[in-house]
XYZ file of C-alpha atoms in Angstrom:
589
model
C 104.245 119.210 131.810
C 103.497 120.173 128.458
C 105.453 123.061 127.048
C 102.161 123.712 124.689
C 98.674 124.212 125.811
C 95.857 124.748 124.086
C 92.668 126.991 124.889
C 89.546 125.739 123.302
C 85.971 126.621 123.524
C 85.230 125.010 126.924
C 88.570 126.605 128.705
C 88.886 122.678 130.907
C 91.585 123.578 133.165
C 92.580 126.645 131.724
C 93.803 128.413 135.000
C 96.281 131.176 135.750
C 98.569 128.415 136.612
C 98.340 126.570 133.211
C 99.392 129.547 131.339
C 102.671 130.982 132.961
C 103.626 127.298 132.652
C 103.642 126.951 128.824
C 106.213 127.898 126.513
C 103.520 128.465 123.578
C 99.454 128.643 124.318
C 97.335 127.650 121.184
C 94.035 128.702 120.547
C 92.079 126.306 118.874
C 89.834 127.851 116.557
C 89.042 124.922 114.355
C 89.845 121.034 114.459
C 90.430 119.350 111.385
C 88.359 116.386 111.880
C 85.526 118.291 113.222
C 85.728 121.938 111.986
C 83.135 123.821 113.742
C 81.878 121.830 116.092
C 82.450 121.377 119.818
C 82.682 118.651 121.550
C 81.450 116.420 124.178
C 83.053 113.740 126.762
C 80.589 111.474 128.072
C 80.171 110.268 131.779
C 81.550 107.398 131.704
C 84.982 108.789 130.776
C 85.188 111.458 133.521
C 87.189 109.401 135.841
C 88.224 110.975 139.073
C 91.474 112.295 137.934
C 90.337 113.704 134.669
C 87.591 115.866 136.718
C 90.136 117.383 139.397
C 92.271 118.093 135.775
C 88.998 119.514 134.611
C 87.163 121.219 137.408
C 84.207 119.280 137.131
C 82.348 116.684 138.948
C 82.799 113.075 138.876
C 81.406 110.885 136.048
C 78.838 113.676 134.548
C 79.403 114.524 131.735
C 81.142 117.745 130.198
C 80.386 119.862 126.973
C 82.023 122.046 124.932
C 80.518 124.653 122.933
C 81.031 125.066 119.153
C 82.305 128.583 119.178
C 84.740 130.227 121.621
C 82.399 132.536 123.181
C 84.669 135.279 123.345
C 85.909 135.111 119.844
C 82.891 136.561 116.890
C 85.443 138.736 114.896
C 88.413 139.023 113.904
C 88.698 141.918 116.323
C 87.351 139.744 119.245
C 90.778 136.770 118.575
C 92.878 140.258 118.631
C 91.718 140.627 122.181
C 92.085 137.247 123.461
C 95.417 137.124 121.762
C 95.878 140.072 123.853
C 95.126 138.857 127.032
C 97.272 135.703 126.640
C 99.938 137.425 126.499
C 99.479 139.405 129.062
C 98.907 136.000 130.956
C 102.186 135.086 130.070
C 104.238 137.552 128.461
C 107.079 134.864 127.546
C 104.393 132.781 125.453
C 104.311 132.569 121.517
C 100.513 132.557 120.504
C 99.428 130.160 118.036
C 96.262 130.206 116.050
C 94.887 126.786 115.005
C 92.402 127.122 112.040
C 91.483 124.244 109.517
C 92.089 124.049 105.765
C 89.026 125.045 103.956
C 88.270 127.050 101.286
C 88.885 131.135 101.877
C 91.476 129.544 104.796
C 94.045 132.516 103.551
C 91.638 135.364 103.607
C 90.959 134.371 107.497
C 94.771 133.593 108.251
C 95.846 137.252 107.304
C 93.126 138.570 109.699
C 94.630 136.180 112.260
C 97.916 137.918 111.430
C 96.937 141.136 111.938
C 95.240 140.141 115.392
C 98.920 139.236 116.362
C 99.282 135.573 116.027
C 103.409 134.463 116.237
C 102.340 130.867 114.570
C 99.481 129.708 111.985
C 98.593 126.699 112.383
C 96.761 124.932 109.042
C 95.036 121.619 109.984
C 93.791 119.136 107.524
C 90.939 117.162 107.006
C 93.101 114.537 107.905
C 93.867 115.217 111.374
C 92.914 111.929 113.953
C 90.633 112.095 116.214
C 88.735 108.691 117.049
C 85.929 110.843 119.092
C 84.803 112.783 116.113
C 81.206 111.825 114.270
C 82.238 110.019 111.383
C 80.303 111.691 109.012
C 82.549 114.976 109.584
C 85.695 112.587 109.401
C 84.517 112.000 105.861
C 83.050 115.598 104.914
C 84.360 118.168 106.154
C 87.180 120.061 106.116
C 90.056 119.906 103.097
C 93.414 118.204 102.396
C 96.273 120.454 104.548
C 98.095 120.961 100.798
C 95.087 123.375 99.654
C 95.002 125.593 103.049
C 98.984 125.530 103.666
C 99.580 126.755 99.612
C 96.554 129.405 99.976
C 97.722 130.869 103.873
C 101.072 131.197 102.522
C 100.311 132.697 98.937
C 97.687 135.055 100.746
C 99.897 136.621 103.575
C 102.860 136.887 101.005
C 100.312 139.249 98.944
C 99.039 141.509 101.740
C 102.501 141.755 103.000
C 102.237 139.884 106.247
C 104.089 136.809 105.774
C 107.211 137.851 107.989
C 105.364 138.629 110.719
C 104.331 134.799 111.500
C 105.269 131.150 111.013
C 103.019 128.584 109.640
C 102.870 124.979 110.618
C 101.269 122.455 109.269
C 99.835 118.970 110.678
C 97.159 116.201 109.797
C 99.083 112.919 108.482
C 101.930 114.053 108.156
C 103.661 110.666 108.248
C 107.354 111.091 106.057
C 110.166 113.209 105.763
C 108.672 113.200 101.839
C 105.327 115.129 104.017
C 107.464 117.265 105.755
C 108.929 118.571 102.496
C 106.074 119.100 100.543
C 104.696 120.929 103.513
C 107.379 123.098 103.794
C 107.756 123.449 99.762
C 104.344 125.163 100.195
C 105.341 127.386 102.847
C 105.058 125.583 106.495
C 107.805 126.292 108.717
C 106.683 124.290 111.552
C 105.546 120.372 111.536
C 103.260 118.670 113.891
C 103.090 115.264 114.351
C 100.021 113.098 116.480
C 98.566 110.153 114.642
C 101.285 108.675 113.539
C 103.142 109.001 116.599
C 100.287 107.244 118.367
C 100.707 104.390 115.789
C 104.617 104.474 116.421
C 103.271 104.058 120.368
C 100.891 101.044 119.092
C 97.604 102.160 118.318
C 95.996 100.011 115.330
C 93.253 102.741 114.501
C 90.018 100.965 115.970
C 87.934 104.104 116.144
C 86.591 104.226 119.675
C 88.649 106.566 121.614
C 84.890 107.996 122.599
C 83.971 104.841 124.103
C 86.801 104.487 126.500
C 87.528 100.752 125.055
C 91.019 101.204 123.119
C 92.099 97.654 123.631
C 95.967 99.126 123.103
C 95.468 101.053 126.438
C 96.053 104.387 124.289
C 92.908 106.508 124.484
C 91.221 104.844 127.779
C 91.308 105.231 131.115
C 90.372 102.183 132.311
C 92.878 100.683 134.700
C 92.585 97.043 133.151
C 93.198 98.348 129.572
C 95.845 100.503 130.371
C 97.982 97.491 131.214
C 98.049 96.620 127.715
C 99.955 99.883 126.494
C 103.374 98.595 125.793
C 104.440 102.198 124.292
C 107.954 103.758 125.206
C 109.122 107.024 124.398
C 112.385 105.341 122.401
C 109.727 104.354 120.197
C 108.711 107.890 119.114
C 112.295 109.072 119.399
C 113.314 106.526 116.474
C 110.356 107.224 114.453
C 110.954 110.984 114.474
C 114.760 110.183 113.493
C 114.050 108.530 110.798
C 111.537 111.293 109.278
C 114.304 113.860 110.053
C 117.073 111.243 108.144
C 114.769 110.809 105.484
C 113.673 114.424 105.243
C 117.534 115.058 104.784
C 117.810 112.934 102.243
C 115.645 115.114 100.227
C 116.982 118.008 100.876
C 120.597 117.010 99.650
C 118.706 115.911 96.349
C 117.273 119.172 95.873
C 120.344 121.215 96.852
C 118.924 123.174 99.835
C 121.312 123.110 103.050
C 118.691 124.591 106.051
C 114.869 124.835 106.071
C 114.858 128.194 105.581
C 115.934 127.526 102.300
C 113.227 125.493 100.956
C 110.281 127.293 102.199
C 107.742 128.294 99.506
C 110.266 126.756 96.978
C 107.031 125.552 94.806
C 109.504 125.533 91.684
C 110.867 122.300 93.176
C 107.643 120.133 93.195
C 105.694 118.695 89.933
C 102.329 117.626 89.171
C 102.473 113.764 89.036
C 100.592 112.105 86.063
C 97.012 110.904 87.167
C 94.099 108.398 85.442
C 91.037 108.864 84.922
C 89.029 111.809 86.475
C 91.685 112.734 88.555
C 93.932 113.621 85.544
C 91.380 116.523 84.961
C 92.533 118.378 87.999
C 94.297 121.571 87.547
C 96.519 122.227 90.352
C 98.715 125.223 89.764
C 97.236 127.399 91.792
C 98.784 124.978 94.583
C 102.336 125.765 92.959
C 101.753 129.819 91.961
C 104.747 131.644 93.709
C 103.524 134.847 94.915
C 107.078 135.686 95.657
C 107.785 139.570 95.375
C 111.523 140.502 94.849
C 113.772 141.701 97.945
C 110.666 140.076 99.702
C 110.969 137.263 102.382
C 108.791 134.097 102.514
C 109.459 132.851 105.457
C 108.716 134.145 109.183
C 111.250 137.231 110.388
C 110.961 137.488 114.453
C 111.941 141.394 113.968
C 108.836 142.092 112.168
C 106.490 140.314 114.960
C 103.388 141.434 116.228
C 104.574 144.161 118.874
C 102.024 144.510 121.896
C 103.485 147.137 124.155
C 103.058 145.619 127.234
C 105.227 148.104 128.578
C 102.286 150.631 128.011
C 99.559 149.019 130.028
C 99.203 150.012 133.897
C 100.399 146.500 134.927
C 103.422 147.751 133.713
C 103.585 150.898 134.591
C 101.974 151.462 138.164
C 101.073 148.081 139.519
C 104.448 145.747 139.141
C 106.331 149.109 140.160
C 104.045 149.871 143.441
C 103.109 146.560 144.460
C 106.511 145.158 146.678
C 105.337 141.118 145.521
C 108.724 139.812 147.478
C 106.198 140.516 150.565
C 102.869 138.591 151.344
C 101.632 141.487 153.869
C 98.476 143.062 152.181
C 98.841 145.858 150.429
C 96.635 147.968 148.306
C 97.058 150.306 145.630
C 94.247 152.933 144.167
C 94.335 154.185 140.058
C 91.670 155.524 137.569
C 91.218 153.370 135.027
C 89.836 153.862 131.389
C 88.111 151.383 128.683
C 91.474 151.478 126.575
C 92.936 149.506 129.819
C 92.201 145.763 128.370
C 93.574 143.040 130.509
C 93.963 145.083 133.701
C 95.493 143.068 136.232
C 96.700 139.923 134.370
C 100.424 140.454 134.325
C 100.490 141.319 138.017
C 98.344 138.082 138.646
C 101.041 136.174 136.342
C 104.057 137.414 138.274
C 101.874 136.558 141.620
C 101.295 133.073 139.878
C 104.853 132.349 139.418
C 106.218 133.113 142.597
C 103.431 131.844 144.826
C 101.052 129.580 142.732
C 97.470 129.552 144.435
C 98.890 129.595 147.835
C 98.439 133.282 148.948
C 95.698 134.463 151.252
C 92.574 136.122 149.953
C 93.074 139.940 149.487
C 96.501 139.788 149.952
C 97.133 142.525 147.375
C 94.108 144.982 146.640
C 93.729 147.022 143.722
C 91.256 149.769 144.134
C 90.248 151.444 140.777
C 87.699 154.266 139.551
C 86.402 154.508 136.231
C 85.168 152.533 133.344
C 86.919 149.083 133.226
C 88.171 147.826 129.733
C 87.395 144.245 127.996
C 88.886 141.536 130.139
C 89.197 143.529 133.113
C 90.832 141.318 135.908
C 91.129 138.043 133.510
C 93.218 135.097 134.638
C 94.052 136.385 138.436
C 94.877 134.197 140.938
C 94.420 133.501 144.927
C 95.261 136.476 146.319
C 94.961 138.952 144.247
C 91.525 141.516 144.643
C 90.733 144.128 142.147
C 87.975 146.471 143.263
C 86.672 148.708 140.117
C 83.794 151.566 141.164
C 82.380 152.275 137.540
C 81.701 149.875 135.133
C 82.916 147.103 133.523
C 83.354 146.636 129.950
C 82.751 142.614 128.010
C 84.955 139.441 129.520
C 85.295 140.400 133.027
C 86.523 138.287 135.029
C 87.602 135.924 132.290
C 89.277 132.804 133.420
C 89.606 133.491 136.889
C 91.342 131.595 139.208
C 91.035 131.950 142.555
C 91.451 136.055 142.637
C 88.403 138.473 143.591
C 86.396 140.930 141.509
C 83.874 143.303 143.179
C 81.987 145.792 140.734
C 80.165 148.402 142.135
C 79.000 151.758 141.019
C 79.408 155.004 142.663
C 78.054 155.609 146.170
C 75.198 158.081 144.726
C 74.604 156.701 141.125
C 71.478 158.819 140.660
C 69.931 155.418 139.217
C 68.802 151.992 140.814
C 71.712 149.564 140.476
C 69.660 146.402 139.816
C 68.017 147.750 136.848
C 71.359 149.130 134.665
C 73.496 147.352 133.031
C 76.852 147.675 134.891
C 79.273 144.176 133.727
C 79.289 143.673 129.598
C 78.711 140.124 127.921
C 80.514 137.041 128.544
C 81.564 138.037 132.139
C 83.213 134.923 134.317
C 83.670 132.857 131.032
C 85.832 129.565 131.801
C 86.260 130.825 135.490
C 87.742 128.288 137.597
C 87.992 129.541 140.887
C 87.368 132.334 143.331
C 84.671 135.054 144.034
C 82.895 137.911 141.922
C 80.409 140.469 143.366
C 78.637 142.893 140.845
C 76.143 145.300 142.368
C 74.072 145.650 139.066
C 72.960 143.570 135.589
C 75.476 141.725 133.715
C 75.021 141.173 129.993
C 74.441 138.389 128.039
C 76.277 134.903 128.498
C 77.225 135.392 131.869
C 79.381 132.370 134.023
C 79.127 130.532 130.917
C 81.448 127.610 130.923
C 82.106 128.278 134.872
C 83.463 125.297 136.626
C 85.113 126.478 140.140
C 83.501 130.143 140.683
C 81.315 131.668 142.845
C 79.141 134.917 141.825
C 76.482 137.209 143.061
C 74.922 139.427 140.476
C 71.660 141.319 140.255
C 70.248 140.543 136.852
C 71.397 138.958 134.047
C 71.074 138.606 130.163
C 69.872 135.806 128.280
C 72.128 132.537 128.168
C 73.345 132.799 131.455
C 75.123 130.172 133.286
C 75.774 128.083 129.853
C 77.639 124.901 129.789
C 78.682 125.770 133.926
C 80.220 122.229 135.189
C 81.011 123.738 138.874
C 80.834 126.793 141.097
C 78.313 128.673 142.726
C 75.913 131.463 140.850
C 73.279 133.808 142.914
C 70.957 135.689 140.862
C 69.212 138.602 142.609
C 67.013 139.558 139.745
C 65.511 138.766 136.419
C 67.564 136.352 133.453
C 67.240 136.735 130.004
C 66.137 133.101 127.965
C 67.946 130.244 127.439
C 69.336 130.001 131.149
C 71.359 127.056 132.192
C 71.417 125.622 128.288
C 73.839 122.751 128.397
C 74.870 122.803 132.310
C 75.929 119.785 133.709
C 77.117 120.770 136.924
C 77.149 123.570 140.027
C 74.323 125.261 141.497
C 72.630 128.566 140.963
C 69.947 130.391 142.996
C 67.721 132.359 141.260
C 65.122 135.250 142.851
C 62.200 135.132 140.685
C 59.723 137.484 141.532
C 58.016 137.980 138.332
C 57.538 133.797 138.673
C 58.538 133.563 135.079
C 61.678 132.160 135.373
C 60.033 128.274 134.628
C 59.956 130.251 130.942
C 63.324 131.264 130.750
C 65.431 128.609 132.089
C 66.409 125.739 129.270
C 64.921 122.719 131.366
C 66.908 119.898 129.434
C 69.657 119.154 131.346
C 69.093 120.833 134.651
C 65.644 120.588 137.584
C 64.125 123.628 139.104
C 63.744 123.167 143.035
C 62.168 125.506 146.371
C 65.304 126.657 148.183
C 64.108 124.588 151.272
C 67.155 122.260 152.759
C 69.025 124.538 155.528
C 71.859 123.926 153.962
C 70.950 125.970 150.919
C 69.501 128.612 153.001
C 72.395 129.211 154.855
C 74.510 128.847 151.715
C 72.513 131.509 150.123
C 71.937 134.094 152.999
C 75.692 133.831 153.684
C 76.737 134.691 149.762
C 74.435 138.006 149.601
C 75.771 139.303 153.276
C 79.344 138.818 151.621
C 77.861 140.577 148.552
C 76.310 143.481 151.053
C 79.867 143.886 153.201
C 81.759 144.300 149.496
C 79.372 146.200 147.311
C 77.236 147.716 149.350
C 74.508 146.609 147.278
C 70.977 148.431 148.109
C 69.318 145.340 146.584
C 70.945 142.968 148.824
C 70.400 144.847 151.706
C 66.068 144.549 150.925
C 66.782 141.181 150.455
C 68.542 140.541 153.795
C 66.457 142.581 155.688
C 63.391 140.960 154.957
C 64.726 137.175 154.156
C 61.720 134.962 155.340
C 59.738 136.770 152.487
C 62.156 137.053 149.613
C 63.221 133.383 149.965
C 60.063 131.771 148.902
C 60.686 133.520 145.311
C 63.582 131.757 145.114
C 64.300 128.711 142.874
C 67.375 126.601 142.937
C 68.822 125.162 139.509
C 70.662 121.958 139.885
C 71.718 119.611 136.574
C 70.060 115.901 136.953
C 73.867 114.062 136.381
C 75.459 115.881 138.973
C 72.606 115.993 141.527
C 72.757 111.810 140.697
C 76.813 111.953 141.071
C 76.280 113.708 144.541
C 73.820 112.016 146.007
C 75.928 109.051 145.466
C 79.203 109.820 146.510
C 77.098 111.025 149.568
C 75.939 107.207 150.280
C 79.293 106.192 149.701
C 80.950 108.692 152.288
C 78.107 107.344 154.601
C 79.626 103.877 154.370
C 83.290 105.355 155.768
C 85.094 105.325 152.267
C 86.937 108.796 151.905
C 86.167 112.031 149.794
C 88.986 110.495 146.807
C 87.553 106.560 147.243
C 84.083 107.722 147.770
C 83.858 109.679 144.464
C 85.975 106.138 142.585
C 83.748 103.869 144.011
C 80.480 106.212 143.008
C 82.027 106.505 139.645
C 82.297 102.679 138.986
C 78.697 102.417 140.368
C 77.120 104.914 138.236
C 78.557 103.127 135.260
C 76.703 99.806 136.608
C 73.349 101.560 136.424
């Protein structure tokens, strides 16, 4: 179990769960190989395993977008630093960007957002799946964006508040001192480490055909990884022994010490053109007197936890030595970001995802603030009457969300806005019922929920890879861009919807197999019995003419992927076989 985890664009496997595990959760803003782009794993690569890991289907394959939807400011990382921590309180954040020019200027706005580590990545930085042309262009050595980060937070007076690490080749204790020298605190350490575990750089860790058994996870080629831990164990000594060495020779006794020391390093001669560089500006020392260059943990980001009504009412009321349901009522307000994640942390570490639905009930009034309910597990329900601010619901795992507004809103429901954007993003499990329009972006990257909403803005559904989504009104463009798996049911009543859904990955079908109809009657009657919804209600009540107007999105790969693991269930191999045997025959085709 990794003490580190990372959250990237596409939020794989990021669960309630994988958070209160990890001593330190890094969001990965940048990679160095590839900065700016996501990334994609083919078919042929999502063995069974790595899709229960995922929470995606069986040999279709998964996409991640280029920007963390959640994340277009500055502001926006403050907020998902935010509810991180409120995921797991014990957690340092890390920030991973990549060295590029005007790294510094963005670092000290990631310090300010409340970052506890910086993490500068070079150009360097392996990663066999990466198009080779941004291997070659893009992003800069980790010397230029380690030197600028630290000479730019010493300026605005931030560097005590976080430590930077550095990584990308870092391959000698000679690295790890000119790293430091520049003002990284922290090392990490991946390619070479591979190499000490026997990888000879071949380049296809997309293809699924390392012949060293590294990066594959083909059963045959596996048997040729002759790696052992010892082997990374020695390596590492000997970077630490020689790192030592260096040390002694420049009369520092601790790490500490030698941070931002840029007085002990010299230009080396160069030929040629590269004797015409000028690079002082790597070796200015900001340093202000009586001022620290290295990382203090006194003056750390501070985000008074102890404030927020988790805190204060929930973990006080709630009794969570007892699984009897209970339920507590509060107003809530749009300064209340996070609601509900550290009680669905603490639930998460005592019980895991083995609680009964609405075990514990939160009933809450008022206008909900960003991330209301993100991250909460099995077992935990929150139940807001208002409104809903942007990243509902974000992450969720297992728990239940049901939006509603009051019982006389003097407006119709379905046609106001009532859930902000980016609602359900990176959900992997459980149940959301919102009796009105969500915003813009909505389930996108879902791979486990299931949602009933009545309207939604344009992107919806982007990038989904599981779960179930029932539409009860009109989308915005761009629907279904870049899904590869799960279902949604859409009413279209306007009969535009052929125009708004993104037809390159996914098919639009009638809502005709009885398994579908029952599927879909059965979601809005649970959406009726917890919202109340007026709009489900029509619908139910006059079914045989609404479901005509209905059209069922499915993705092409995973409609395939079922259909077979369907044949091979019909030839008595289990649900675990079936799907390994459908997998190996998909790759045949």
């Amino acid at each position: 179990n990794s003490k580190i985890k990372q959250v990237a664009s596409a939020r794989f496997g990021v669960t309630s769960q994988y958070l209160v595990s990890a001593e330190e959760i890094q969001i990965k803003l940048a990679q160095g190989a590839k900065p700016g782009e996501g990334g994609q794993l083919p078919g042929s690569k999502v063995y069974p395993w790595i899709a229960k890991t995922r929470h995606s289907t069986t040999g279709v394959g998964l996409i991640s977008p280029p920007p963390h939807h959640d994340i277009y400011s500055i502001e926006d990382l403050a907020e998902l630093i935010y509810d991180l921590k409120n995921a797991n309180r014990a957690a340092r954040i890390n920030v991973k960007l990549v060295s590029e020019a005007g790294v510094g200027t963005i670092a000290a706005g990631v310090a300010k957002a409340g970052a506890q580590v910086i993490l500068v990545s070079g150009y360097d930085g392996g990663t066999g799946a990466a198009p080779r042309t941004s291997i070659q262009n893009a992003g800069l050595p980790w010397e230029l964006g380690i030197a600028e980060t630290h000479q730019t937070l010493i300026l605005n007076g931030l560097r005590t508040r976080v430590r930077i690490e550095s990584d990308s080749k870092l391959l000698s204790g000679r690295d790890v001192a000119v790293s430091c020298m520049l003002g990284a605190e922290e090392f990490g350490f991946g390619t070479s480490l591979l190499m000490a575990e026997g990888c000879v750089m071949m380049r296809v860790c997309n293809l699924d055909t390392c012949p060293m058994g590294i990066c594959t996870q083909n059963p045959e080629l596996r048997k040729n990884f002759k790696g052992r831990p010892e082997y990374i164990v020695r390596y590492l000594t000997f970077v630490a022994q020689e790192l030592r060495e260096y040390m002694a020779k420049l009369g520092v006794r601790t790490m500490d010490e030698l941070v931002g020391r840029t007085d002990l390093l010299r230009v080396r001669p160069a030929a040629g053109r590269a004797a015409k560089l000028d690079l002082e500006a790597i070796l200015h020392n900001p340093a202000i007197e009586n001022l620290n260059v290295h990382c203090e943990p006194k003056d750390s980001y501070d985000f008074h936890l102890e404030r927020t009504p988790d805190m204060r009412v929930l973990m006080k009321k709630f009794k969570l030595s007892s699984t009897a349901p209970q339920t507590v009522s509060l107003e809530v307000s749009n300064t209340d970001r996070a609601f509900g994640s550290i009680l669905g942390s603490e639930i998460t570490r005592r019980y895991g995802s083995a609680l009964p639905d609405d075990t514990y009930t939160v009933r809450c009034t008022g206008a909900g603030g960003q991330s209301f309910g993100a991250f909460i597990p099995k077992g935990l329900t929150l139940e807001l009457v208002g409104e809903s601010n942007d990243y509902m619901g974000k992450g969720l795992s297992g728990g239940k969300i049901i939006l509603r507004p009051p019982q006389t809103p003097g407006y119709k429901p379905e046609e106001n806005i009532i859930a902000g954007n980016v609602a359900l993003y990176g959900a992997t499990g459980g149940r959301a019922f919102v009796s009105g329009v969500a915003g813009e972006r909505f389930c996108v990257r879902n791979s486990g929920a299931t949602a009933v909403v009545e309207g939604v803005g344009d992107h919806g559904c982007e990038y989904m890879t599981g779960g179930t989504v029932v539409v009860l009104g009109p989308t915005g463009k761009n629907f279904a861009a870049g899904m590869t798996g799960g279902v949604a049911y859409v009413l279209d009543e306007a009969w535009d919807f052929y125009q708004r859904v993104n037809k390159e990955t996914v098919s639009l079908q009638a809502v005709e197999h009885k398994h579908d109809v029952a599927a879909l009657k059965e979601l809005i009657k649970e959406h009726v019995e917890a919202t109340g919804s007026p709009r489900g209600r029509e619908i139910l009540d006059h079914f045989a003419e609404y479901l005509p107007k209905f059209k069922k999105v499915l993705p092409y790969d995973y409609d395939r992927m079922l259909r077979t693991i369907a044949s091979m269930e019909e030839r008595g191999l289990d649900g675990e076989q079936a799907q390994i045997e459908a997998f190996y025959a998909q790759q045949k085709q």
